[in-house]
Each structure stands twice: as C-alpha cells, then as structure tokens.
C-alpha cells in the first residue's frame, strides 16, 4: 500500500517569517486521519526567512531530526551545544527528560528544512544533540542512512527509536531500492524532483505513506533528492 499525499493537501500555517507545511497533525492543524505513521509522529516542511527563527522552547521524550534542504540552521540548547547545519546535512536531538533549544536562520537567504519527530523506544533518558555532514556524493544513486536507532548503522547519527532516516540523490532515470519490509511503516518525501515509488508518481514535497511493501524501488523522473523514514 502506497498512499500519495499531495503537497497541496498538507496542513500548515504561514507566519510571515515561517511558512510551515505539516504532513501530520501539528500545532493548530488537526486531522484525525494524519496523527502519525507508526513511530513517526511529525514531518514538517519549513521555509524560514533570513535572520529569523524559533526562539528557545522546550521538548521532552521525542527524537527530533532536522534535515536541511537549503541554507543553514543554527542550533543552541540548554546543554550548551551550539552548531550550524548546512544544506544536505542532518542534526539530531534526543529530547529525553527535557531540553530547551533555539533554531535560527542566521543566513542572508532563505533556509528550508524537513523536521521529523519520531517516538522514542523508551522515555526518561537524558537529552543529547549531534550533527553530521553527509556529502551528497556519498548517496548519489543509493540510499545512505542519516540517522538510526540500530547499532549496526555505525556511520549514522544515533537516535533512540525503532527507526531509520535515509536519503538518496538520483539523476534522472536512475533507480534506487530500499528493503523496507512488509511490517514496517515507510514515509517518503522528495525534497526536490519528481520520482516514482513502486510506480506511484510523486512530485517534489509530496508525501508517500507506505505499508506492506517488501521493497521500495524509487525511480527518478528528473534529478531528485529523497528522504525516507523507516519506522516500526
């Protein structure tokens, strides 16, 4: 089963400095049919104006993955962590028992991110944060694991969830396979470009909710960049 969720059907709100689109219920957007997908709870598509951002605010017991699509995001938190994450790179925050953080676009141009929230395996662990560059050449034509709750994914940023976040960049006509498994929940979004997922066509920023598919074959109809969450 692959359900296409067109970008135009997403919830959201435009705050001027922030134009947010929500694949799942979030903030003032409520949809009983889109409360999450397995352990995946939130997928926000955020466009952030220059020299603006999210002031300090709290999180608890959530794995929060930020994938920067364009520009850069600057993070600062109550643990004393500071970092700037550029386009194509990833940061992960395990909120655990509680953390406050701020995220700002300090760049001269627009920043665009996917922010993904995944429910943790267990609650009450200490908070943490990390970031890592993932050069696009490393995932040209294939999926690379960006964040993972599985110990065998040694090169990925660790999360405390039964989930992986993977990404691939594909040239027009290229294909990449991902062994999802029939009991796993997949959610795939092209950050750019048009693709087919097991023959279901997706435009840039559309979502695809997947279940019961042993293998996903992604074919790029034009140069594309795709992000996939594989969750329990």
Short mmCIF file of C-alpha atoms in Angstrom, two decimals:
data_model
loop_
_atom_site.label_atom_id
_atom_site.label_comp_id
_atom_site.label_asym_id
_atom_site.label_seq_id
_atom_site.Cartn_x
_atom_site.Cartn_y
_atom_site.Cartn_z
CA UNK A 1 0.00 0.00 0.00
CA UNK A 2 1.34 3.39 -1.04
CA UNK A 3 -0.83 6.43 -0.35
CA UNK A 4 0.26 9.61 -2.12
CA UNK A 5 -0.30 12.74 -0.06
CA UNK A 6 -0.01 15.71 -2.41
CA UNK A 7 1.84 18.75 -1.12
CA UNK A 8 -1.29 20.82 -1.78
CA UNK A 9 -3.26 18.65 0.68
CA UNK A 10 -0.93 19.26 3.63
CA UNK A 11 -1.93 21.34 6.62
CA UNK A 12 0.08 24.34 7.67
CA UNK A 13 0.33 27.97 8.58
CA UNK A 14 2.17 30.99 7.21
CA UNK A 15 3.54 33.20 10.00
CA UNK A 16 5.40 35.55 7.68
CA UNK A 17 8.88 34.64 8.86
CA UNK A 18 7.89 30.94 8.82
CA UNK A 19 5.87 29.15 6.14
CA UNK A 20 5.19 25.71 7.64
CA UNK A 21 3.56 22.71 5.96
CA UNK A 22 2.57 19.70 8.07
CA UNK A 23 2.38 16.13 6.78
CA UNK A 24 0.76 15.15 10.11
CA UNK A 25 -1.37 16.90 12.74
CA UNK A 26 0.69 19.61 14.39
CA UNK A 27 0.02 22.85 16.28
CA UNK A 28 -3.27 24.31 15.00
CA UNK A 29 -3.57 21.74 12.20
CA UNK A 30 -5.62 18.74 13.34
CA UNK A 31 -6.54 15.77 11.13
CA UNK A 32 -7.67 12.54 12.80
CA UNK A 33 -6.50 10.59 9.73
CA UNK A 34 -2.99 12.04 9.93
CA UNK A 35 -1.90 11.62 13.55
CA UNK A 36 1.33 9.82 12.65
CA UNK A 37 2.60 6.78 10.77
CA UNK A 38 3.91 4.04 13.04
CA UNK A 39 6.51 5.60 15.31
CA UNK A 40 6.74 8.65 13.01
CA UNK A 41 4.77 11.48 14.62
CA UNK A 42 5.69 14.73 12.80
CA UNK A 43 7.10 15.70 9.40
CA UNK A 44 7.18 19.47 8.94
CA UNK A 45 8.30 21.20 5.75
CA UNK A 46 9.51 24.60 6.99
CA UNK A 47 10.61 27.65 5.00
CA UNK A 48 12.37 30.16 7.29
CA UNK A 49 13.07 33.75 6.30
CA UNK A 50 16.59 35.22 6.70
CA UNK A 51 17.61 36.39 10.19
CA UNK A 52 14.59 34.81 11.87
CA UNK A 53 13.89 31.55 13.65
CA UNK A 54 12.48 29.68 16.59
CA UNK A 55 13.30 31.24 20.00
CA UNK A 56 14.11 28.96 22.96
CA UNK A 57 11.37 26.41 23.61
CA UNK A 58 11.16 23.03 25.38
CA UNK A 59 10.87 19.44 24.16
CA UNK A 60 10.56 16.15 26.02
CA UNK A 61 10.66 12.44 25.13
CA UNK A 62 10.93 12.84 21.35
CA UNK A 63 13.62 12.12 18.74
CA UNK A 64 13.84 15.22 16.52
CA UNK A 65 15.74 15.02 13.24
CA UNK A 66 16.35 18.15 11.17
CA UNK A 67 17.32 17.72 7.53
CA UNK A 68 18.48 20.97 5.93
CA UNK A 69 17.36 21.25 2.31
CA UNK A 70 18.59 24.77 1.56
CA UNK A 71 20.57 27.36 3.51
CA UNK A 72 21.60 26.54 7.07
CA UNK A 73 20.13 26.32 10.55
CA UNK A 74 21.95 27.39 13.73
CA UNK A 75 21.17 25.48 16.91
CA UNK A 76 21.71 26.36 20.57
CA UNK A 77 20.39 24.43 23.57
CA UNK A 78 20.25 24.24 27.35
CA UNK A 79 23.05 21.62 27.39
CA UNK A 80 25.44 24.21 25.98
CA UNK A 81 25.53 22.73 22.49
CA UNK A 82 25.92 25.09 19.56
CA UNK A 83 26.13 24.23 15.87
CA UNK A 84 25.40 25.30 12.31
CA UNK A 85 23.98 22.64 9.98
CA UNK A 86 24.17 23.28 6.23
CA UNK A 87 22.13 22.06 3.27
CA UNK A 88 22.35 18.30 2.82
CA UNK A 89 23.39 17.73 6.42
CA UNK A 90 21.50 16.46 9.45
CA UNK A 91 21.15 17.24 13.13
CA UNK A 92 19.53 15.04 15.76
CA UNK A 93 18.18 15.99 19.17
CA UNK A 94 17.05 13.37 21.67
CA UNK A 95 14.82 15.40 23.97
CA UNK A 96 14.69 12.75 26.69
CA UNK A 97 13.88 14.09 30.14
CA UNK A 98 13.75 17.62 28.77
CA UNK A 99 15.74 20.15 26.77
CA UNK A 100 15.30 23.73 25.63
CA UNK A 101 16.66 24.80 22.27
CA UNK A 102 16.55 27.59 19.72
CA UNK A 103 16.92 27.28 15.94
CA UNK A 104 17.69 30.32 13.82
CA UNK A 105 18.31 31.09 10.18
CA UNK A 106 21.22 33.49 10.53
CA UNK A 107 21.94 33.36 6.79
CA UNK A 108 21.33 36.12 4.21
CA UNK A 109 18.98 33.84 2.26
CA UNK A 110 16.02 31.56 2.91
CA UNK A 111 16.50 28.30 4.81
CA UNK A 112 14.34 25.26 4.08
CA UNK A 113 14.24 22.22 6.34
CA UNK A 114 12.40 18.99 6.97
CA UNK A 115 11.89 18.48 10.69
CA UNK A 116 10.96 14.93 11.62
CA UNK A 117 9.78 13.75 15.04
CA UNK A 118 9.90 10.05 15.96
CA UNK A 119 8.63 8.49 19.18
CA UNK A 120 11.46 7.01 21.29
CA UNK A 121 11.72 3.36 22.31
CA UNK A 122 11.69 4.41 25.96
CA UNK A 123 11.13 7.57 27.93
CA UNK A 124 13.10 9.18 30.72
CA UNK A 125 16.61 9.08 29.24
CA UNK A 126 18.95 12.06 29.32
CA UNK A 127 18.82 14.61 26.48
CA UNK A 128 21.51 14.86 23.79
CA UNK A 129 22.27 16.61 20.48
CA UNK A 130 24.52 15.94 17.50
CA UNK A 131 25.05 16.97 13.87
CA UNK A 132 26.89 15.47 10.93
CA UNK A 133 27.67 16.41 7.33
CA UNK A 134 26.51 13.95 4.69
CA UNK A 135 28.06 14.96 1.36
CA UNK A 136 25.62 14.30 -1.46
CA UNK A 137 28.27 12.41 -3.44
CA UNK A 138 28.15 9.68 -0.78
CA UNK A 139 24.50 9.00 -1.58
CA UNK A 140 24.50 9.51 -5.32
CA UNK A 141 22.37 6.73 -6.77
CA UNK A 142 21.85 4.89 -3.49
CA UNK A 143 20.36 5.24 -0.03
CA UNK A 144 22.60 6.24 2.86
CA UNK A 145 21.47 6.02 6.48
CA UNK A 146 21.48 9.50 8.04
CA UNK A 147 20.06 8.74 11.50
CA UNK A 148 19.35 5.37 13.05
CA UNK A 149 18.25 3.57 16.19
CA UNK A 150 20.13 0.41 15.17
CA UNK A 151 23.68 -0.31 16.36
CA UNK A 152 24.79 -1.76 13.01
CA UNK A 153 24.41 1.66 11.35
CA UNK A 154 27.74 2.84 12.70
CA UNK A 155 28.12 5.86 10.38
CA UNK A 156 24.67 7.33 11.13
CA UNK A 157 23.69 9.78 13.82
CA UNK A 158 22.18 7.78 16.69
CA UNK A 159 18.52 8.07 17.68
CA UNK A 160 16.67 6.20 20.41
CA UNK A 161 13.88 4.85 18.24
CA UNK A 162 12.99 1.77 16.25
CA UNK A 163 13.57 3.74 13.07
CA UNK A 164 15.97 4.90 10.39
CA UNK A 165 16.12 8.09 8.36
CA UNK A 166 17.75 7.52 4.98
CA UNK A 167 18.43 9.73 1.98
CA UNK A 168 19.43 9.42 -1.67
CA UNK A 169 20.22 11.73 -4.58
CA UNK A 170 19.30 10.40 -8.01
CA UNK A 171 19.95 11.61 -11.53
CA UNK A 172 17.05 11.49 -13.97
CA UNK A 173 16.49 7.87 -14.97
CA UNK A 174 18.38 6.39 -12.01
CA UNK A 175 16.73 3.95 -9.61
CA UNK A 176 17.48 3.03 -6.01
CA UNK A 177 15.96 0.19 -3.99
CA UNK A 178 15.25 0.19 -0.28
CA UNK A 179 14.37 -3.07 1.57
CA UNK A 180 11.58 -1.73 3.78
CA UNK A 181 9.87 -4.95 4.82
CA UNK A 182 6.15 -5.70 4.87
CA UNK A 183 5.65 -4.97 8.59
CA UNK A 184 7.41 -1.59 8.60
CA UNK A 185 5.96 1.89 8.12
CA UNK A 186 7.68 3.94 5.43
CA UNK A 187 7.17 7.62 4.75
CA UNK A 188 8.98 9.12 1.78
CA UNK A 189 9.21 12.72 0.58
CA UNK A 190 11.16 14.02 -2.43
CA UNK A 191 12.98 17.14 -1.26
CA UNK A 192 13.30 18.01 -4.93
CA UNK A 193 12.45 16.40 -8.25
CA UNK A 194 9.71 14.08 -9.46
CA UNK A 195 10.01 10.35 -8.72
CA UNK A 196 8.08 7.09 -8.94
CA UNK A 197 7.85 4.86 -5.86
CA UNK A 198 6.83 1.37 -6.96
CA UNK A 199 5.18 3.08 -9.96
CA UNK A 200 3.33 5.68 -7.82
CA UNK A 201 4.30 9.14 -9.08
CA UNK A 202 5.32 11.80 -6.54
CA UNK A 203 6.10 15.44 -7.14
CA UNK A 204 8.60 17.39 -5.06
CA UNK A 205 7.42 17.75 -1.43
CA UNK A 206 4.57 15.23 -1.82
CA UNK A 207 4.43 12.55 0.86
CA UNK A 208 4.02 8.80 0.39
CA UNK A 209 2.76 6.69 3.30
CA UNK A 210 3.87 3.09 2.75
CA UNK A 211 2.96 -0.18 4.44
CA UNK A 212 3.07 -3.82 3.35
CA UNK A 213 5.77 -3.25 0.71
CA UNK A 214 8.77 -5.58 0.93
CA UNK A 215 11.00 -3.43 -1.27
CA UNK A 216 10.67 0.16 -2.45
CA UNK A 217 12.03 0.97 -5.90
CA UNK A 218 12.46 4.69 -6.41
CA UNK A 219 12.93 5.88 -9.97
CA UNK A 220 13.90 9.49 -10.64
CA UNK A 221 11.87 11.05 -13.44
CA UNK A 222 14.14 14.10 -13.11
CA UNK A 223 17.13 14.90 -10.92
CA UNK A 224 15.84 14.22 -7.41
CA UNK A 225 16.69 14.12 -3.73
CA UNK A 226 14.57 11.87 -1.49
CA UNK A 227 14.27 11.35 2.26
CA UNK A 228 12.66 8.23 3.74
CA UNK A 229 11.73 7.30 7.31
CA UNK A 230 11.61 3.55 8.02
CA UNK A 231 9.78 3.09 11.33
CA UNK A 232 8.12 0.38 13.41
#
